[in-house]
Short mmCIF file of C-alpha atoms and ligand atoms in Angstrom, two decimals:
data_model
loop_
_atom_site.label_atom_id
_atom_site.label_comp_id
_atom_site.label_asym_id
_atom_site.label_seq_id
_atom_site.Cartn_x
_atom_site.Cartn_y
_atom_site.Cartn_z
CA UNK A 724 113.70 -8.60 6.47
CA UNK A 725 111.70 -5.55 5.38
CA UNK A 726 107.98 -5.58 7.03
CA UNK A 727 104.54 -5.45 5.51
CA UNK A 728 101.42 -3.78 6.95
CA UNK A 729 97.70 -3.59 5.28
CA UNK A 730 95.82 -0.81 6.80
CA UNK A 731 91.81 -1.12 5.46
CA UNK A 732 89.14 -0.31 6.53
CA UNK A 733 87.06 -2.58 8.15
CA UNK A 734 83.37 -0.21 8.01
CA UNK A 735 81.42 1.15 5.72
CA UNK A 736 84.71 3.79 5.06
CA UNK A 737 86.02 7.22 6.36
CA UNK A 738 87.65 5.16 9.22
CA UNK A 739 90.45 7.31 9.20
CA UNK A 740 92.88 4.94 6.94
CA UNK A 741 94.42 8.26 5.60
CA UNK A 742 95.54 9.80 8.77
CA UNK A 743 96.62 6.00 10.03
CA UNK A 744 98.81 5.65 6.62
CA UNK A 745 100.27 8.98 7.03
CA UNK A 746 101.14 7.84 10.43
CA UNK A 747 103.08 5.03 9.93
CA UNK A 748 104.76 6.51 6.26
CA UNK A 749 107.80 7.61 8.15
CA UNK A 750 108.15 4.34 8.61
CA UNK A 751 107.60 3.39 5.11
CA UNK A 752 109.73 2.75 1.82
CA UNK A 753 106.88 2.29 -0.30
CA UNK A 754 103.25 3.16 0.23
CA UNK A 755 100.22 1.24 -2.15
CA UNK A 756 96.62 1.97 -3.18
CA UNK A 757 95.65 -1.21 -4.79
CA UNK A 758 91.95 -0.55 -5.61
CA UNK A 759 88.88 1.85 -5.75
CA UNK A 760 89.35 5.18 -7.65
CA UNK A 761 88.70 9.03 -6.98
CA UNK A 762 85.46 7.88 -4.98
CA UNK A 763 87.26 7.22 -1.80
CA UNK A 764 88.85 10.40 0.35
CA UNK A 765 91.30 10.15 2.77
CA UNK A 766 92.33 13.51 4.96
CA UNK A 767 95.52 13.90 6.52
CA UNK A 768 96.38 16.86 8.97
CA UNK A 769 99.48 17.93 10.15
CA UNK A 770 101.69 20.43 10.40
CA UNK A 771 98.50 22.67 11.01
CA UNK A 772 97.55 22.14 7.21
CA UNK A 773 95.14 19.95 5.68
CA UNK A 774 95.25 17.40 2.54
CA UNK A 775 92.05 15.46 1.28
CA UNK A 776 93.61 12.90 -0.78
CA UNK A 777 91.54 11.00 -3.42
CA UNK A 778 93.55 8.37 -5.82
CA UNK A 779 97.31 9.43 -4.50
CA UNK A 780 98.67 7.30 -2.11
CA UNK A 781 98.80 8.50 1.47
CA UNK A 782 102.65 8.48 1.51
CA UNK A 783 102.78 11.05 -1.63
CA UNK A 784 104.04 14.38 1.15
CA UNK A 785 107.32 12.31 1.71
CA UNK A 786 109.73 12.34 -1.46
CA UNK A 787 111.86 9.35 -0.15
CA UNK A 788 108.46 6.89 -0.20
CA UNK A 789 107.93 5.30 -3.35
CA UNK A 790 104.15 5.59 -4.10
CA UNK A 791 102.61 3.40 -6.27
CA UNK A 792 98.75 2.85 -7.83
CA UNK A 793 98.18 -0.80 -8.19
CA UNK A 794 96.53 -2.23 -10.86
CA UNK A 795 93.90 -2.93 -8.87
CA UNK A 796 92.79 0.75 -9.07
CA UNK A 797 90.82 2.66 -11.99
CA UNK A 798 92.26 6.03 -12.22
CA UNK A 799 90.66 8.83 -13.52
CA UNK A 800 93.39 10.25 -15.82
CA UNK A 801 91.76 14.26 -15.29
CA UNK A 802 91.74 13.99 -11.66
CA UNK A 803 94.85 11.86 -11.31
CA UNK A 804 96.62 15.21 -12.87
CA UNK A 805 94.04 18.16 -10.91
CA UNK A 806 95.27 16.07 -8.15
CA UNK A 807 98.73 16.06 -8.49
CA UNK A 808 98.67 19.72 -9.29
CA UNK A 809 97.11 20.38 -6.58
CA UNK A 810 99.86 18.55 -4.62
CA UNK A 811 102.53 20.17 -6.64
CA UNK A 812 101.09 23.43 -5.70
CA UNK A 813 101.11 23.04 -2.18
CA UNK A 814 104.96 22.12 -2.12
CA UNK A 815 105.84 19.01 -2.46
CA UNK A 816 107.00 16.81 -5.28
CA UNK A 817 105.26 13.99 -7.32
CA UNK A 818 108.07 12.12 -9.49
CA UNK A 819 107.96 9.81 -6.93
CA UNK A 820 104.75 7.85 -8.32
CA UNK A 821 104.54 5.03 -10.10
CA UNK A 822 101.35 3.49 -11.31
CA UNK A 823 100.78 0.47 -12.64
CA UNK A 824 100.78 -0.07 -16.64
CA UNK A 825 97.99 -2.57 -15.65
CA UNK A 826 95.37 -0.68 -13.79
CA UNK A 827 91.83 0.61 -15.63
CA UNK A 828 91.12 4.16 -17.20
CA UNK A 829 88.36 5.60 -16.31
CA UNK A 830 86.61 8.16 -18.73
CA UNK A 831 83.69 10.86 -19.29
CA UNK A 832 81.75 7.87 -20.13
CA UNK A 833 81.76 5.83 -16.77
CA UNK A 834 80.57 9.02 -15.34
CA UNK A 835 77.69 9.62 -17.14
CA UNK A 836 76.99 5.72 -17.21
CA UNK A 837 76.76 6.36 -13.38
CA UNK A 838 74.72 9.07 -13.21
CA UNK A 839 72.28 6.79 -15.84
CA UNK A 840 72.30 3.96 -13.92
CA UNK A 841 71.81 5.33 -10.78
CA UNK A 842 68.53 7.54 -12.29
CA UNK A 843 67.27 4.23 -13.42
CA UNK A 844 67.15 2.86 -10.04
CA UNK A 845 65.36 5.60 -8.75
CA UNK A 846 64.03 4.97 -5.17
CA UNK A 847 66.96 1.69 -5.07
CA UNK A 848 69.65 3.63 -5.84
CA UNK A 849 73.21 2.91 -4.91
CA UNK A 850 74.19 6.25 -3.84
CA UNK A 851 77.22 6.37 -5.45
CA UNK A 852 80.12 9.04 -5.19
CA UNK A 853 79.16 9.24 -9.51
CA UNK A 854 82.41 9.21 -10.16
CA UNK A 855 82.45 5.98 -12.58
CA UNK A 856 83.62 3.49 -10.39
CA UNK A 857 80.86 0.62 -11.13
CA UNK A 858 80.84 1.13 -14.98
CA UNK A 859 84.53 1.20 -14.85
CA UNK A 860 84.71 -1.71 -13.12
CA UNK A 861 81.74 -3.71 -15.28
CA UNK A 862 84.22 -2.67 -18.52
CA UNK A 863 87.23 -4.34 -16.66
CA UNK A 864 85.08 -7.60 -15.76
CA UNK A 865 83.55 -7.18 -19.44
CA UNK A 866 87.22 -7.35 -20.64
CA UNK A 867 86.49 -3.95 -22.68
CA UNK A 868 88.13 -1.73 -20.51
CA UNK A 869 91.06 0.22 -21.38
CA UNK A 870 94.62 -0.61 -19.49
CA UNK A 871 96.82 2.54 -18.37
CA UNK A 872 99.74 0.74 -21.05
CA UNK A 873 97.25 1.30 -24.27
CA UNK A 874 96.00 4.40 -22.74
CA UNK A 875 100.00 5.87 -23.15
CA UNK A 876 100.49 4.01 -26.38
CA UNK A 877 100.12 4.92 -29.97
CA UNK A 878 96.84 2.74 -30.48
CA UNK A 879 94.56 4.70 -28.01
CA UNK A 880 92.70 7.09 -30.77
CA UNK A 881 91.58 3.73 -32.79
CA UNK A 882 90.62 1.92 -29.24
CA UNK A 883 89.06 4.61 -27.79
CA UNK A 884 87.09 5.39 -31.23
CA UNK A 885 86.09 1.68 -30.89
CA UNK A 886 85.68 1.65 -27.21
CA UNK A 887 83.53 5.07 -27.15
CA UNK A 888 81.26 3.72 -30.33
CA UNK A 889 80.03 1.18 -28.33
CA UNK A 890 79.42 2.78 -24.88
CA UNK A 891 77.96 5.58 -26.33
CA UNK A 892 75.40 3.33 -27.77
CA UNK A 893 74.87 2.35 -23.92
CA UNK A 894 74.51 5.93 -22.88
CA UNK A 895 72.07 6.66 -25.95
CA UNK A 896 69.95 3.46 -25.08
CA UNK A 897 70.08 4.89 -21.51
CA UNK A 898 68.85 8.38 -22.43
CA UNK A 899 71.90 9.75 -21.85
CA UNK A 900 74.20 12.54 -23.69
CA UNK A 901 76.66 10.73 -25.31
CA UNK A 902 80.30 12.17 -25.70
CA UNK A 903 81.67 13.68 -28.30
CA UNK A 904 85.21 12.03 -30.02
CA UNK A 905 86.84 14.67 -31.32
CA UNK A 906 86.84 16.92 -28.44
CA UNK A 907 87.67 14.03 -25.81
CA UNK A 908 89.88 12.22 -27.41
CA UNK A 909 92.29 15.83 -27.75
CA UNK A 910 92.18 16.56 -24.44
CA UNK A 911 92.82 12.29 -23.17
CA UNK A 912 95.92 12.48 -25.61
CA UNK A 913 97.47 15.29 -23.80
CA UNK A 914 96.69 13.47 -20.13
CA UNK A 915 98.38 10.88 -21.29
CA UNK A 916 101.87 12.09 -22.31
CA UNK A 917 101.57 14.03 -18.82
CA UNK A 918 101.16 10.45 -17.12
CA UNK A 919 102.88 8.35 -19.35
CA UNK A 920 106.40 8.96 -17.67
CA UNK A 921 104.77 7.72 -14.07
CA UNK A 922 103.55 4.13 -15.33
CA UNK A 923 105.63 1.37 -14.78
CA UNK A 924 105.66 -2.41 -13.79
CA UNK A 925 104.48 -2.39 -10.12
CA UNK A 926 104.71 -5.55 -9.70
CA UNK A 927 108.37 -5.97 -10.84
CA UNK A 928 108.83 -2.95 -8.92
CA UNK A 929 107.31 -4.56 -5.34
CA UNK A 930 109.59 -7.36 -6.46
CA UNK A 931 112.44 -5.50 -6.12
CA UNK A 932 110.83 -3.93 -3.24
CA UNK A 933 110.38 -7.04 -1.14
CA UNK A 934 113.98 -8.43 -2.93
CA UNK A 935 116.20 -5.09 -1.31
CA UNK A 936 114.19 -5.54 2.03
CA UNK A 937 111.46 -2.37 2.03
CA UNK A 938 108.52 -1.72 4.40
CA UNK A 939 105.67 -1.50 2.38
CA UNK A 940 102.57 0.11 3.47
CA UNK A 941 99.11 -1.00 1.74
CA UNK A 942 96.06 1.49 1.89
CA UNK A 943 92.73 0.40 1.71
CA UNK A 944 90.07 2.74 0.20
CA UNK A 945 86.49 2.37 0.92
CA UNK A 946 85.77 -0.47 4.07
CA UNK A 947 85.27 -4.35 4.33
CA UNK A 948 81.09 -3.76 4.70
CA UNK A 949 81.59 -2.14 0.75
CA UNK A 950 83.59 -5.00 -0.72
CA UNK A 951 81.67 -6.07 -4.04
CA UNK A 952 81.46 -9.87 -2.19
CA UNK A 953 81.89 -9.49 1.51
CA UNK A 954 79.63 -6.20 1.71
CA UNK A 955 76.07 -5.16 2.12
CA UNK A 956 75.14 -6.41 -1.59
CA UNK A 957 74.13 -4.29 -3.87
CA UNK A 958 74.70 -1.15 -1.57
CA UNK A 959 78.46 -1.91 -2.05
CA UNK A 960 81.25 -0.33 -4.54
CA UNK A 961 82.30 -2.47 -7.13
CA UNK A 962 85.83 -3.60 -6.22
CA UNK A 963 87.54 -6.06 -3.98
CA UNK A 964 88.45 -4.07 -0.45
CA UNK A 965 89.81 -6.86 1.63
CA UNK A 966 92.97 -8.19 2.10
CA UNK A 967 92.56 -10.76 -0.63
CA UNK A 968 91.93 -7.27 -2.82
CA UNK A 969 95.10 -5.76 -1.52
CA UNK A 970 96.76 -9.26 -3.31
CA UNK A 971 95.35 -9.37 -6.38
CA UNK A 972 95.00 -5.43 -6.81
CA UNK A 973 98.94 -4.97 -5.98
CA UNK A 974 100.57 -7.97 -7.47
CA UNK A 975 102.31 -8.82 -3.92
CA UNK A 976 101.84 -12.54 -3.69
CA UNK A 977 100.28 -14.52 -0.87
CA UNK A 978 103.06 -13.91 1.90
CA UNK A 979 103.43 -10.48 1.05
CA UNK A 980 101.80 -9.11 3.74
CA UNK A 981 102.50 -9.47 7.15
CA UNK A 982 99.94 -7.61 9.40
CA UNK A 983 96.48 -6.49 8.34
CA UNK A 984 95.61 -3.35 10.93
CA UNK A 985 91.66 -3.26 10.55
CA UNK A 986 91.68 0.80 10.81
CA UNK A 987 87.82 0.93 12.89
CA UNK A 988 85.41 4.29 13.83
CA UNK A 989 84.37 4.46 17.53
CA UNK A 990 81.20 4.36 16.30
CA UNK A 991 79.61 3.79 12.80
CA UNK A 992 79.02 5.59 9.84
CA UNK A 993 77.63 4.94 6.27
CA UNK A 994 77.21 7.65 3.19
CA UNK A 995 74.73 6.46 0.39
CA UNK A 996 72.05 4.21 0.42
CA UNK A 997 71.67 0.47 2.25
CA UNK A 998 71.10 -1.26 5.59
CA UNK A 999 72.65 0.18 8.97
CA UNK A 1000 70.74 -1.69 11.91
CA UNK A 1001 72.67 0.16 14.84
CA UNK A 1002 71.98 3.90 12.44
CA UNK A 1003 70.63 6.63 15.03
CA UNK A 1004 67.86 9.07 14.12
CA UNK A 1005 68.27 11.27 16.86
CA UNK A 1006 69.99 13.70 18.89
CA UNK A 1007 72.54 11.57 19.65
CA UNK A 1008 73.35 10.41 15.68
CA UNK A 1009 73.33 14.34 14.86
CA UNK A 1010 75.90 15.50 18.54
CA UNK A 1011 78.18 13.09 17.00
CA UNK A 1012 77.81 13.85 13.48
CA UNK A 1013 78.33 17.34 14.19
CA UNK A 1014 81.09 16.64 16.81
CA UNK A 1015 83.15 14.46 14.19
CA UNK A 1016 82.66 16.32 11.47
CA UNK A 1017 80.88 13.49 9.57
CA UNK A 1018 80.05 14.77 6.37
CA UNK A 1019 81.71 13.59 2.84
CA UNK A 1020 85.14 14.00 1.89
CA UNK A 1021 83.99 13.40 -1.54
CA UNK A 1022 80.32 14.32 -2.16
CA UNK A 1023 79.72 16.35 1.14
CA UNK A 1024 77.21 14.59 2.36
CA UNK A 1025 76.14 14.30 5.76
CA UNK A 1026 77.26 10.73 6.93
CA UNK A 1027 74.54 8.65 8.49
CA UNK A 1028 75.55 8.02 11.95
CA UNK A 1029 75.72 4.99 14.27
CA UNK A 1030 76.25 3.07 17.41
CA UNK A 1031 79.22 0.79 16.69
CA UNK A 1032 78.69 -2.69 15.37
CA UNK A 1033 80.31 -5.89 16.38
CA UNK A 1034 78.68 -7.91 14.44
CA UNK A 1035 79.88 -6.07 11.58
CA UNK A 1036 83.41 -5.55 13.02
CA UNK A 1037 83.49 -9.57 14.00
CA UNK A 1038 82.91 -10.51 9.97
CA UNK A 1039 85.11 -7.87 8.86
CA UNK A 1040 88.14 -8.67 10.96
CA UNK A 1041 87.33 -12.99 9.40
CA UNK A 1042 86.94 -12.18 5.85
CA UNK A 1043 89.81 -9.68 5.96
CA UNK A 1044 92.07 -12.04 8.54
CA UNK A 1045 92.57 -8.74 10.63
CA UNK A 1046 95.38 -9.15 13.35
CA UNK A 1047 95.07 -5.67 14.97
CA UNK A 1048 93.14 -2.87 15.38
CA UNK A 1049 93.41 0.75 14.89
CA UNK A 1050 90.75 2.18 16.77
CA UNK A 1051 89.86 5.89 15.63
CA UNK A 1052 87.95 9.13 16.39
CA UNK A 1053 87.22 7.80 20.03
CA UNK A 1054 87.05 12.07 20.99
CA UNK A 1055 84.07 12.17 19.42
CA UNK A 1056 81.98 10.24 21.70
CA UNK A 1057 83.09 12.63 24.61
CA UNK A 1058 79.93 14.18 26.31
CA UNK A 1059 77.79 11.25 25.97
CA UNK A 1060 76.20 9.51 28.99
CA UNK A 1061 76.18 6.63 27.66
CA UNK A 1062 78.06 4.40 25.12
CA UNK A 1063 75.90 1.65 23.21
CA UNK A 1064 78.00 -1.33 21.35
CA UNK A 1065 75.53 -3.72 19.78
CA UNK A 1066 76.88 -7.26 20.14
CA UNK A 1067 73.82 -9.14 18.35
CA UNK A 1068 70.80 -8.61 16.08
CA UNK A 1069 67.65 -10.04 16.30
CA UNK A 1070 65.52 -11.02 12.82
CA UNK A 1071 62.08 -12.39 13.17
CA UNK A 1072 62.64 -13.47 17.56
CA UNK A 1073 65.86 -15.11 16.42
CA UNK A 1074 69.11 -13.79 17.49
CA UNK A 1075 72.00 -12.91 14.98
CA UNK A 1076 75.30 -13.43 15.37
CA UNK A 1077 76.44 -12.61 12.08
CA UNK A 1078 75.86 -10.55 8.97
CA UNK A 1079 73.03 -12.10 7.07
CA UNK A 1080 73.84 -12.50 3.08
CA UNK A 1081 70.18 -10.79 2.12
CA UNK A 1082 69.48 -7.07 2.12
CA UNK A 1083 65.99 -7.68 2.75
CA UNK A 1084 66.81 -9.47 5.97
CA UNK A 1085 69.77 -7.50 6.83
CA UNK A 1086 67.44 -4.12 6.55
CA UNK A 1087 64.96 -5.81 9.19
CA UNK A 1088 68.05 -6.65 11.88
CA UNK A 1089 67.26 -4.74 15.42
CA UNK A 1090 70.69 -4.20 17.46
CA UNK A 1091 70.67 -5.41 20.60
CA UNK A 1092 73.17 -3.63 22.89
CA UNK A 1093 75.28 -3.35 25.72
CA UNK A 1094 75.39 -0.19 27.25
CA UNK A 1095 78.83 1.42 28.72
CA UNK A 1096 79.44 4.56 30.77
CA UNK A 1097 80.18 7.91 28.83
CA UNK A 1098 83.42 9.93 29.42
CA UNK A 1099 82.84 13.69 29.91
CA UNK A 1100 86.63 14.76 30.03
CA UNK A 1101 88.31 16.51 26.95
CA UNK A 1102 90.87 13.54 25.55
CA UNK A 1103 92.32 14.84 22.21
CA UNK A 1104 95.91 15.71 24.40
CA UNK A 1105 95.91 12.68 25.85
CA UNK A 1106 99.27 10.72 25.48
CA UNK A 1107 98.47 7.25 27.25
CA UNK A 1108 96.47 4.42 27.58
CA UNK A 1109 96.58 5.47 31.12
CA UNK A 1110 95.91 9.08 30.33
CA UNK A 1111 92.22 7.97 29.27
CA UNK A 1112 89.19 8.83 31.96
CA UNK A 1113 88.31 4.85 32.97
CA UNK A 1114 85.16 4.58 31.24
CA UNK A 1115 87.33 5.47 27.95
CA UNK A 1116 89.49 2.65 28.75
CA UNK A 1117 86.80 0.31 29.36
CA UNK A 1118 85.14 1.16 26.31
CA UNK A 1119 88.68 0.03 24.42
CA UNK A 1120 88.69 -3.26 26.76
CA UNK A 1121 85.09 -4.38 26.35
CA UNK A 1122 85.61 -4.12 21.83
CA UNK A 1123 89.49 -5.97 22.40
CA UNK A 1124 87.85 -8.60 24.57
CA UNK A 1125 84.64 -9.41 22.49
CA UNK A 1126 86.56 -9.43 18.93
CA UNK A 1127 89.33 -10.99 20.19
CA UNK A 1128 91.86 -8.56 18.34
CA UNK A 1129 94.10 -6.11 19.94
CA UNK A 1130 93.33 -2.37 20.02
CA UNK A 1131 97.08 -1.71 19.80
CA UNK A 1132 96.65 2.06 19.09
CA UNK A 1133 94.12 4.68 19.28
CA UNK A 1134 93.27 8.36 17.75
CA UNK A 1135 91.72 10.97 19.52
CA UNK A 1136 92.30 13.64 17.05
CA UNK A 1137 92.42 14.43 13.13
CA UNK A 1138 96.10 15.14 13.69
CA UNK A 1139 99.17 12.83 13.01
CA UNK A 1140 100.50 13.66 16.86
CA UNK A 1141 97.13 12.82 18.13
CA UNK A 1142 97.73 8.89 17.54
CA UNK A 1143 98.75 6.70 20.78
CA UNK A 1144 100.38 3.78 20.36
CA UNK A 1145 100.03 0.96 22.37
CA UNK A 1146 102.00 -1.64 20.92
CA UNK A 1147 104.35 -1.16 17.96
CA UNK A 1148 103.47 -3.47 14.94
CA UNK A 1149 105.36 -1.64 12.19
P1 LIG B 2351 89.34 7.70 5.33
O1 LIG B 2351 88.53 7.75 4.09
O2 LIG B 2351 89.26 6.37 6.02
O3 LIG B 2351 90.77 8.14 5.15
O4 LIG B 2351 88.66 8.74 6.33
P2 LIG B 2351 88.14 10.24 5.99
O5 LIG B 2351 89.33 11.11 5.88
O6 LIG B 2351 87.18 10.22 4.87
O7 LIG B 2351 87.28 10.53 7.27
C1 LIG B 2351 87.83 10.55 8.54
C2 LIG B 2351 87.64 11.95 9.13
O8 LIG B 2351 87.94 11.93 10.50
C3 LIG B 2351 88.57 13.00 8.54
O9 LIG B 2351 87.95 14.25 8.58
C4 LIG B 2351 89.77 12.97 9.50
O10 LIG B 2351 90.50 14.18 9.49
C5 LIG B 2351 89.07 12.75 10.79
N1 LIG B 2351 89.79 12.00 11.82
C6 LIG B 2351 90.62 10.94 11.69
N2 LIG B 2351 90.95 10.44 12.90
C7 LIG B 2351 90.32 11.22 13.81
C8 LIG B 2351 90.21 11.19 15.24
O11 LIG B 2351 90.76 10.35 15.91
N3 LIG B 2351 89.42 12.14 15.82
C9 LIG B 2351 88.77 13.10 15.09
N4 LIG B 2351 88.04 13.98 15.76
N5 LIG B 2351 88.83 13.14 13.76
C10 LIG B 2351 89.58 12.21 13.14
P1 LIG B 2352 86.97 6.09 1.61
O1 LIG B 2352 88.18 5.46 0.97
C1 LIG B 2352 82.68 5.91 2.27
C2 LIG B 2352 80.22 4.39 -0.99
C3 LIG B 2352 79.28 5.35 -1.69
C4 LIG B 2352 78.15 4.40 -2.06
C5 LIG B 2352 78.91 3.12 -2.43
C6 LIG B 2352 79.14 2.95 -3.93
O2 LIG B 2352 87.06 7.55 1.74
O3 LIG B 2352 86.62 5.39 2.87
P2 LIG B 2352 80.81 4.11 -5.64
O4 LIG B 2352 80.93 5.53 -6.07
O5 LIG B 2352 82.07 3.56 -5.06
O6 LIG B 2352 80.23 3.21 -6.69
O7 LIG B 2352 79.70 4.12 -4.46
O8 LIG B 2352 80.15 3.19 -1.76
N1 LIG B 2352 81.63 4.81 -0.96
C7 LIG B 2352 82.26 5.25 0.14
N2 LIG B 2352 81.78 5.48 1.38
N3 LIG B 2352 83.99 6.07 2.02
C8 LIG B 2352 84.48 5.83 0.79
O9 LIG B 2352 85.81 5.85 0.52
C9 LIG B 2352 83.60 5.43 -0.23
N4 LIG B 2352 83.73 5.13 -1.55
C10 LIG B 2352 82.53 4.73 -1.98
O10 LIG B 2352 78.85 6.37 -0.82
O11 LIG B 2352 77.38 4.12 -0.94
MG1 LIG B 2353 86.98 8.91 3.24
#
């Protein structure tokens, strides 16, 4: 029987889920992005090179992986191609994607809608990547967006004509620039016979996948605390990030997936706008900022920095049904003298357990915290569990033990060799 791992993220992002996919891709027949877009970005290092991967699948460096794009994702067709050339150029081959004939185009005009929308919020702005993602989105829940199949097919002038009338109209009322036909509609025509030969049935094609006995890797974008229900509403993205996502963004069916491997920071981090109760504004937030490198993959922002949450972690491993945990980037906290975990928040003299459905109330939370003992040794060669100064190893215990999910490996490094395994689940 082939095996099936999901491997999301179960923060606000940048866990790490690229360099964890990589990782276990050897492994792999078939690697899947089932939703999100060019917002999220996953690096991967090795070899001494690396890759900052934004809608290809993590498994795209191997040529004997089958990569597919659910149709979960929206895909925009200009950066799908920059992307691919970019790939291309650094050596390795692409004709093994396939992306799904049902997932969402996204065009010029969910990008400017973006940038609108998030001017019109002014000071409650999302802080989006402004790639398009929401409006995107909004078209496929609308049921005007534009499928990847009529995007290739003979009709897409006349829909797009139809489709860009009426957005335009939206950008216009918006005080926006709206975008011109004739010159788009050229240059879509000629992305699309460039990706027409990659889109496919994915489903059938995970059918036959599952039917001949494949591992198939899934790879979360963005993390659980985003997910357009489960996440800190409205500072969220707009699609479905959890492992009920991965199923209706891939097509896999309910018993499609055998693991979920929550892929979790050593501490926590958040880019754009919204609550973060356990966010530091100090010294410590900006050694470990600097120390991890925490700035956008994407947009280049600085990341806002944390202490990590379990009260986050706790929800995310129950509404994603997590069964193990990847625990990354634990080098960073080296040099600290102490290590905070908050394990509660208190609203109003009441203590918090969980994650409150209302911004307003979530934005008021104070962590309360348990406090650990730092680690001052270098442990990005480390090899072991054992290998790990003690207060390292009790700082994996004490999450295992109060989330009641196994740590079952570990990253102390950016690199694929600097991943320690502790119990094989793929
Ligand atoms: P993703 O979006 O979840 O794939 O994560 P990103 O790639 O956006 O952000 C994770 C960052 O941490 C990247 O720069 C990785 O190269 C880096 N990284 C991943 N794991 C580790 C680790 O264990 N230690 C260190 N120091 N960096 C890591
Ligand atoms: P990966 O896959 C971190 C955040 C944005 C913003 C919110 C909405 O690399 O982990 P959007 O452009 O999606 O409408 O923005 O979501 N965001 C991410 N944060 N990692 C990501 O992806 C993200 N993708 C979106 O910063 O707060
Ligand atoms: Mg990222």
């Amino acid at each position: 029987m082939g095996k099936s791992l999901l491997i999301l993220g179960a923060q606000w992002g940048d866990e790490g889920k690229g360099k964890i996919t990589n990782y276990f891709s050897t492994k792999a027949d078939v690697v899947v992005r089932y939703q999100g877009g060019n917002n999220a970005g996953h690096t991967i290092v090795f070899d001494g090179k690396k890759y900052a991967l934004r809608l290809l699948p993590s498994g795209i460096f191997d040529e004997n992986i089958c990569c597919v794009m659910g149709n979960g994702m929206v895909i925009n067709p200009r950066a799908l191609i920059e992307e691919l050339e970019e790939i291309k150029k650094a050596g390795f081959s692409t004709h093994h994607l396939f992306i799904s004939d049902r997932s969402h185009v996204l065009f010029d005009h969910h990008i400017e809608l973006d940038r609108l929308n998030e001017e019109h919020l002014k000071d409650k702005k999302i802080g989006t990547t402004k790639k398009g993602i929401g409006p995107c989105y909004t078209d496929k829940t609308s049921r005007i967006g534009m499928r990847m199949c009529d995007f290739i097919s003979d009709e897409f002038p006349n829909l797009y004509k139809e489709l860009l009338e009426r957005k335009n109209q939206e950008i216009t009322f918006l005080g926006g620039t709206p975008i011109d036909y004739e010159s788009t509609v050229k240059e879509y025509m000629i992305l699309a016979q460039k990706i027409s030969p990659m889109v496919c049935d994915t489903i059938a094609l995970l059918k036959e996948a599952r039917k001949q006995n494949k591992n198939i890797l899934f790879e979360g974008a963005q993390g659980a605390l985003l997910d357009i229900d489960f996440g800190s509403y409205p500072y969220v993205t707009s699609s479905s990030l959890t492992s009920g996502g991965a199923l209706s963004g891939s097509g896999i069916g309910l018993h499609g997936i055998d693991e979920v491997l929550g892929i979790v920071k050593a501490y926590q981090t958040r880019v754009g706008e919204g609550a973060f109760p356990s966010e530091l504004h100090n010294e410590i937030g900006d050694y470990i900022r600097e120390k991890g490198h925490e700035y956008g993959t994407v947009t280049h922002r600085p990341r806002r920095i944390g202490y990590l949450d379990l009260v986050a972690l706790k929800y995310s491993i129950q509404v994603n049904g997590i069964t193990a945990i990847c625990l990354t980037l634990l080098d960073v906290l080296q040099g600290l003298d102490e290590l905070k975990i908050c394990t509660s928040y208190t609203y109003k003299n009441k203590i918090l357990n969980t994650l409150p459905a209302s911004n307003q109330v979530f934005k008021e939370c104070i962590p309360n915290y348990v406090t650990l003992e730092g680690f001052k040794e270098d442990i990005s060669q480390v090899k072991s569990f054992d290998e790990l100064p003690l207060q390292a190893q009790k700082y994996i215990e004490f999450i295992e033990k109060e989330v009641e999910t196994p740590i079952v490996l570990f990253s102390v490094g950016p690199d694929k060799y600097q991943t320690i395994v502790r119990k094989e689940i793929f």
